[in-house]
Amino acid sequence: MAENKSELNPELFDMMRQGKLSANKILNLISLREVVDKFASKPFLEEEKLAEIKQLTGVEPDILTWGDYFQTEIASRYFDKSDSDFTKIVDTIRFDLVSAHLIFSDKPNYFTDSVRGQALVSRSIDSSFWSLEDEENVHLEILLDYYEQMGLGEKPLAVSDRVWYESFELKQEAV
């Protein structure tokens, strides 16, 4: 596994050399990787899958953790955004991870089943006709997926993350 979480994933080196990632974006990506890996308690790749990839290719993949995944995904999708917009995207991911933890921790199965059912109904509608409620239903299911796939509820939420979350909410309300 990746030993040093405070780095840019090698998958992004070409983008950096091409000047697609400003210093601000690189710092945001490093921070994103650290935050995501701090929250995740389940592996991005199971040991069996990792062994299978190594056997097929002869090398270990560069994307080993959830932090690696988010870092490379966000860099690849949003490198062309302004530094300010890029920072907002990274902050929104952190906000979503904390939200998922707060919403789904210690909830009964019927609650998560209800979230999935409401999202299924909303996704059955052409997205160009979605109401705000449909958008929220689908977004809530995305948060549930994060929660379950990453094991977000298996670690307690740090006080610093809760404080950051509440200050982020206040900033958004002021906008």
PDB file of C-alpha atoms in Angstrom:
ATOM      1  CA  MET A   1       0.000   0.000   0.000  1.00  0.00           C
ATOM      2  CA  ALA A   2       1.002   3.629  -0.421  1.00  0.00           C
ATOM      3  CA  GLU A   3       3.192   4.565   2.521  1.00  0.00           C
ATOM      4  CA  ASN A   4       3.091   8.348   2.271  1.00  0.00           C
ATOM      5  CA  LYS A   5      -0.398   9.780   2.063  1.00  0.00           C
ATOM      6  CA  SER A   6       0.938  13.350   1.789  1.00  0.00           C
ATOM      7  CA  GLU A   7       1.786  13.193  -1.866  1.00  0.00           C
ATOM      8  CA  LEU A   8       0.414  13.455  -5.335  1.00  0.00           C
ATOM      9  CA  ASN A   9      -0.501  10.135  -6.929  1.00  0.00           C
ATOM     10  CA  PRO A  10       1.937   9.131  -9.718  1.00  0.00           C
ATOM     11  CA  GLU A  11      -1.043   8.905 -12.105  1.00  0.00           C
ATOM     12  CA  LEU A  12      -1.157  12.716 -11.982  1.00  0.00           C
ATOM     13  CA  PHE A  13       2.507  13.448 -12.702  1.00  0.00           C
ATOM     14  CA  ASP A  14       1.918  13.954 -16.430  1.00  0.00           C
ATOM     15  CA  MET A  15      -0.858  16.449 -15.737  1.00  0.00           C
ATOM     16  CA  MET A  16       1.460  18.285 -13.387  1.00  0.00           C
ATOM     17  CA  ARG A  17       4.295  18.351 -15.948  1.00  0.00           C
ATOM     18  CA  GLN A  18       1.868  19.632 -18.594  1.00  0.00           C
ATOM     19  CA  GLY A  19       0.943  22.529 -16.310  1.00  0.00           C
ATOM     20  CA  LYS A  20      -2.660  21.385 -15.905  1.00  0.00           C
ATOM     21  CA  LEU A  21      -2.413  21.428 -12.108  1.00  0.00           C
ATOM     22  CA  SER A  22      -1.527  24.687 -10.370  1.00  0.00           C
ATOM     23  CA  ALA A  23       0.274  24.678  -7.029  1.00  0.00           C
ATOM     24  CA  ASN A  24      -3.088  25.409  -5.335  1.00  0.00           C
ATOM     25  CA  LYS A  25      -4.743  22.444  -7.061  1.00  0.00           C
ATOM     26  CA  ILE A  26      -1.865  20.147  -6.108  1.00  0.00           C
ATOM     27  CA  LEU A  27      -2.122  21.206  -2.453  1.00  0.00           C
ATOM     28  CA  ASN A  28      -5.892  20.680  -2.564  1.00  0.00           C
ATOM     29  CA  LEU A  29      -5.420  17.225  -4.090  1.00  0.00           C
ATOM     30  CA  ILE A  30      -2.907  16.239  -1.422  1.00  0.00           C
ATOM     31  CA  SER A  31      -5.301  17.462   1.272  1.00  0.00           C
ATOM     32  CA  LEU A  32      -8.186  15.603  -0.380  1.00  0.00           C
ATOM     33  CA  ARG A  33      -6.233  12.353  -0.368  1.00  0.00           C
ATOM     34  CA  GLU A  34      -5.413  12.741   3.321  1.00  0.00           C
ATOM     35  CA  VAL A  35      -8.999  13.573   4.280  1.00  0.00           C
ATOM     36  CA  VAL A  36     -10.558  10.737   2.306  1.00  0.00           C
ATOM     37  CA  ASP A  37      -8.082   8.165   3.599  1.00  0.00           C
ATOM     38  CA  LYS A  38      -8.697   9.404   7.146  1.00  0.00           C
ATOM     39  CA  PHE A  39     -12.441   8.810   6.753  1.00  0.00           C
ATOM     40  CA  ALA A  40     -12.337   5.492   4.888  1.00  0.00           C
ATOM     41  CA  SER A  41     -12.059   2.333   6.935  1.00  0.00           C
ATOM     42  CA  LYS A  42     -12.651  -0.132   4.088  1.00  0.00           C
ATOM     43  CA  PRO A  43     -10.066  -0.719   1.382  1.00  0.00           C
ATOM     44  CA  PHE A  44     -10.547   0.617  -2.130  1.00  0.00           C
ATOM     45  CA  LEU A  45      -9.093  -2.625  -3.466  1.00  0.00           C
ATOM     46  CA  GLU A  46      -9.539  -5.909  -1.647  1.00  0.00           C
ATOM     47  CA  GLU A  47      -6.301  -7.894  -1.177  1.00  0.00           C
ATOM     48  CA  GLU A  48      -7.485 -10.598  -3.625  1.00  0.00           C
ATOM     49  CA  LYS A  49      -8.172  -8.022  -6.346  1.00  0.00           C
ATOM     50  CA  LEU A  50      -4.816  -6.355  -5.732  1.00  0.00           C
ATOM     51  CA  ALA A  51      -3.036  -9.727  -6.023  1.00  0.00           C
ATOM     52  CA  GLU A  52      -4.959 -10.452  -9.236  1.00  0.00           C
ATOM     53  CA  ILE A  53      -3.920  -7.116 -10.770  1.00  0.00           C
ATOM     54  CA  LYS A  54      -0.285  -7.673  -9.770  1.00  0.00           C
ATOM     55  CA  GLN A  55      -0.338 -11.153 -11.287  1.00  0.00           C
ATOM     56  CA  LEU A  56      -1.873  -9.921 -14.556  1.00  0.00           C
ATOM     57  CA  THR A  57       0.265  -6.801 -15.000  1.00  0.00           C
ATOM     58  CA  GLY A  58       3.369  -7.553 -12.964  1.00  0.00           C
ATOM     59  CA  VAL A  59       3.028  -4.284 -11.033  1.00  0.00           C
ATOM     60  CA  GLU A  60       0.919  -2.875  -8.251  1.00  0.00           C
ATOM     61  CA  PRO A  61      -1.567  -0.223  -9.437  1.00  0.00           C
ATOM     62  CA  ASP A  62      -1.031   3.419  -8.466  1.00  0.00           C
ATOM     63  CA  ILE A  63      -4.597   3.763  -7.210  1.00  0.00           C
ATOM     64  CA  LEU A  64      -4.659   1.740  -4.002  1.00  0.00           C
ATOM     65  CA  THR A  65      -6.748   3.746  -1.542  1.00  0.00           C
ATOM     66  CA  TRP A  66      -9.972   5.711  -1.592  1.00  0.00           C
ATOM     67  CA  GLY A  67      -7.804   8.817  -1.273  1.00  0.00           C
ATOM     68  CA  ASP A  68      -5.918   7.833  -4.434  1.00  0.00           C
ATOM     69  CA  TYR A  69      -9.200   7.259  -6.233  1.00  0.00           C
ATOM     70  CA  PHE A  70     -10.733  10.603  -5.272  1.00  0.00           C
ATOM     71  CA  GLN A  71      -7.496  12.484  -5.910  1.00  0.00           C
ATOM     72  CA  THR A  72      -7.069  11.151  -9.445  1.00  0.00           C
ATOM     73  CA  GLU A  73     -10.775  11.351 -10.274  1.00  0.00           C
ATOM     74  CA  ILE A  74     -11.121  14.987  -9.185  1.00  0.00           C
ATOM     75  CA  ALA A  75      -7.873  16.031 -10.888  1.00  0.00           C
ATOM     76  CA  SER A  76      -8.880  14.349 -14.140  1.00  0.00           C
ATOM     77  CA  ARG A  77     -12.412  15.753 -14.187  1.00  0.00           C
ATOM     78  CA  TYR A  78     -11.856  19.264 -12.913  1.00  0.00           C
ATOM     79  CA  PHE A  79      -8.280  20.292 -13.774  1.00  0.00           C
ATOM     80  CA  ASP A  80      -9.663  22.983 -16.081  1.00  0.00           C
ATOM     81  CA  LYS A  81     -11.632  24.718 -13.307  1.00  0.00           C
ATOM     82  CA  SER A  82     -10.333  27.865 -11.652  1.00  0.00           C
ATOM     83  CA  ASP A  83      -8.353  27.425  -8.440  1.00  0.00           C
ATOM     84  CA  SER A  84     -11.289  28.852  -6.493  1.00  0.00           C
ATOM     85  CA  ASP A  85     -13.822  26.467  -8.061  1.00  0.00           C
ATOM     86  CA  PHE A  86     -11.413  23.546  -7.600  1.00  0.00           C
ATOM     87  CA  THR A  87     -11.122  24.355  -3.885  1.00  0.00           C
ATOM     88  CA  LYS A  88     -14.927  24.437  -3.611  1.00  0.00           C
ATOM     89  CA  ILE A  89     -15.142  20.993  -5.242  1.00  0.00           C
ATOM     90  CA  VAL A  90     -12.614  19.521  -2.804  1.00  0.00           C
ATOM     91  CA  ASP A  91     -14.369  21.147   0.164  1.00  0.00           C
ATOM     92  CA  THR A  92     -17.712  19.800  -1.052  1.00  0.00           C
ATOM     93  CA  ILE A  93     -16.331  16.264  -1.065  1.00  0.00           C
ATOM     94  CA  ARG A  94     -15.163  16.652   2.515  1.00  0.00           C
ATOM     95  CA  PHE A  95     -18.564  18.100   3.411  1.00  0.00           C
ATOM     96  CA  ASP A  96     -20.286  15.131   1.751  1.00  0.00           C
ATOM     97  CA  LEU A  97     -18.149  12.622   3.661  1.00  0.00           C
ATOM     98  CA  VAL A  98     -18.971  14.259   6.988  1.00  0.00           C
ATOM     99  CA  SER A  99     -22.641  14.508   5.948  1.00  0.00           C
ATOM    100  CA  ALA A 100     -22.735  10.812   5.071  1.00  0.00           C
ATOM    101  CA  HIS A 101     -21.236   9.959   8.458  1.00  0.00           C
ATOM    102  CA  LEU A 102     -23.761  12.117  10.307  1.00  0.00           C
ATOM    103  CA  ILE A 103     -26.781  11.002   8.277  1.00  0.00           C
ATOM    104  CA  PHE A 104     -26.216   7.253   8.190  1.00  0.00           C
ATOM    105  CA  SER A 105     -24.378   6.346  11.391  1.00  0.00           C
ATOM    106  CA  ASP A 106     -26.479   4.081  13.601  1.00  0.00           C
ATOM    107  CA  LYS A 107     -29.478   4.175  11.249  1.00  0.00           C
ATOM    108  CA  PRO A 108     -31.679   1.074  10.879  1.00  0.00           C
ATOM    109  CA  ASN A 109     -31.897  -0.865   7.622  1.00  0.00           C
ATOM    110  CA  TYR A 110     -35.369   0.447   6.848  1.00  0.00           C
ATOM    111  CA  PHE A 111     -33.922   3.970   6.681  1.00  0.00           C
ATOM    112  CA  THR A 112     -31.237   3.031   4.149  1.00  0.00           C
ATOM    113  CA  ASP A 113     -33.774   0.918   2.235  1.00  0.00           C
ATOM    114  CA  SER A 114     -36.035   3.956   2.060  1.00  0.00           C
ATOM    115  CA  VAL A 115     -33.175   6.120   0.740  1.00  0.00           C
ATOM    116  CA  ARG A 116     -32.447   3.544  -1.976  1.00  0.00           C
ATOM    117  CA  GLY A 117     -36.147   3.234  -2.861  1.00  0.00           C
ATOM    118  CA  GLN A 118     -36.659   6.982  -3.164  1.00  0.00           C
ATOM    119  CA  ALA A 119     -33.534   7.306  -5.324  1.00  0.00           C
ATOM    120  CA  LEU A 120     -34.736   4.459  -7.545  1.00  0.00           C
ATOM    121  CA  VAL A 121     -38.033   6.254  -8.116  1.00  0.00           C
ATOM    122  CA  SER A 122     -36.232   9.538  -8.847  1.00  0.00           C
ATOM    123  CA  ARG A 123     -33.785   7.900 -11.263  1.00  0.00           C
ATOM    124  CA  SER A 124     -36.715   6.390 -13.165  1.00  0.00           C
ATOM    125  CA  ILE A 125     -37.597   9.946 -14.234  1.00  0.00           C
ATOM    126  CA  ASP A 126     -35.636  11.629 -17.031  1.00  0.00           C
ATOM    127  CA  SER A 127     -33.112  13.811 -15.160  1.00  0.00           C
ATOM    128  CA  SER A 128     -34.115  16.874 -17.189  1.00  0.00           C
ATOM    129  CA  PHE A 129     -37.491  16.693 -15.368  1.00  0.00           C
ATOM    130  CA  TRP A 130     -36.111  16.150 -11.864  1.00  0.00           C
ATOM    131  CA  SER A 131     -37.475  18.257  -9.059  1.00  0.00           C
ATOM    132  CA  LEU A 132     -35.219  19.469  -6.254  1.00  0.00           C
ATOM    133  CA  GLU A 133     -36.504  16.513  -4.235  1.00  0.00           C
ATOM    134  CA  ASP A 134     -35.429  14.057  -6.973  1.00  0.00           C
ATOM    135  CA  GLU A 135     -31.946  15.610  -7.043  1.00  0.00           C
ATOM    136  CA  GLU A 136     -31.741  15.325  -3.267  1.00  0.00           C
ATOM    137  CA  ASN A 137     -32.910  11.687  -3.358  1.00  0.00           C
ATOM    138  CA  VAL A 138     -30.183  10.729  -5.829  1.00  0.00           C
ATOM    139  CA  HIS A 139     -27.545  12.719  -3.934  1.00  0.00           C
ATOM    140  CA  LEU A 140     -28.555  11.048  -0.680  1.00  0.00           C
ATOM    141  CA  GLU A 141     -28.062   7.656  -2.302  1.00  0.00           C
ATOM    142  CA  ILE A 142     -24.574   8.731  -3.425  1.00  0.00           C
ATOM    143  CA  LEU A 143     -23.800   9.641   0.189  1.00  0.00           C
ATOM    144  CA  LEU A 144     -25.142   6.252   1.283  1.00  0.00           C
ATOM    145  CA  ASP A 145     -22.875   4.558  -1.263  1.00  0.00           C
ATOM    146  CA  TYR A 146     -19.879   6.460   0.134  1.00  0.00           C
ATOM    147  CA  TYR A 147     -20.921   5.496   3.650  1.00  0.00           C
ATOM    148  CA  GLU A 148     -21.224   1.794   2.874  1.00  0.00           C
ATOM    149  CA  GLN A 149     -18.404   1.304   0.366  1.00  0.00           C
ATOM    150  CA  MET A 150     -15.856   3.335   2.319  1.00  0.00           C
ATOM    151  CA  GLY A 151     -16.969   2.211   5.786  1.00  0.00           C
ATOM    152  CA  LEU A 152     -17.450   5.791   6.949  1.00  0.00           C
ATOM    153  CA  GLY A 153     -19.375   4.937  10.103  1.00  0.00           C
ATOM    154  CA  GLU A 154     -16.729   2.554  11.424  1.00  0.00           C
ATOM    155  CA  LYS A 155     -14.560   5.349  12.786  1.00  0.00           C
ATOM    156  CA  PRO A 156     -15.801   8.097  15.082  1.00  0.00           C
ATOM    157  CA  LEU A 157     -16.117  11.536  13.545  1.00  0.00           C
ATOM    158  CA  ALA A 158     -13.261  13.753  14.700  1.00  0.00           C
ATOM    159  CA  VAL A 159     -14.230  16.914  16.560  1.00  0.00           C
ATOM    160  CA  SER A 160     -12.098  18.922  14.113  1.00  0.00           C
ATOM    161  CA  ASP A 161     -14.132  17.551  11.191  1.00  0.00           C
ATOM    162  CA  ARG A 162     -17.401  18.413  12.933  1.00  0.00           C
ATOM    163  CA  VAL A 163     -16.161  21.966  13.615  1.00  0.00           C
ATOM    164  CA  TRP A 164     -15.001  22.329   9.995  1.00  0.00           C
ATOM    165  CA  TYR A 165     -18.373  20.984   8.784  1.00  0.00           C
ATOM    166  CA  GLU A 166     -20.368  23.444  10.844  1.00  0.00           C
ATOM    167  CA  SER A 167     -18.203  26.375   9.720  1.00  0.00           C
ATOM    168  CA  PHE A 168     -18.603  25.224   6.083  1.00  0.00           C
ATOM    169  CA  GLU A 169     -22.393  25.181   6.527  1.00  0.00           C
ATOM    170  CA  LEU A 170     -22.305  28.717   7.909  1.00  0.00           C
ATOM    171  CA  LYS A 171     -20.200  29.924   4.972  1.00  0.00           C
ATOM    172  CA  GLN A 172     -22.666  28.381   2.513  1.00  0.00           C
ATOM    173  CA  GLU A 173     -25.627  30.016   4.239  1.00  0.00           C
ATOM    174  CA  ALA A 174     -23.893  33.396   4.000  1.00  0.00           C
ATOM    175  CA  VAL A 175     -23.399  33.041   0.236  1.00  0.00           C
TER     176      VAL A 175
END
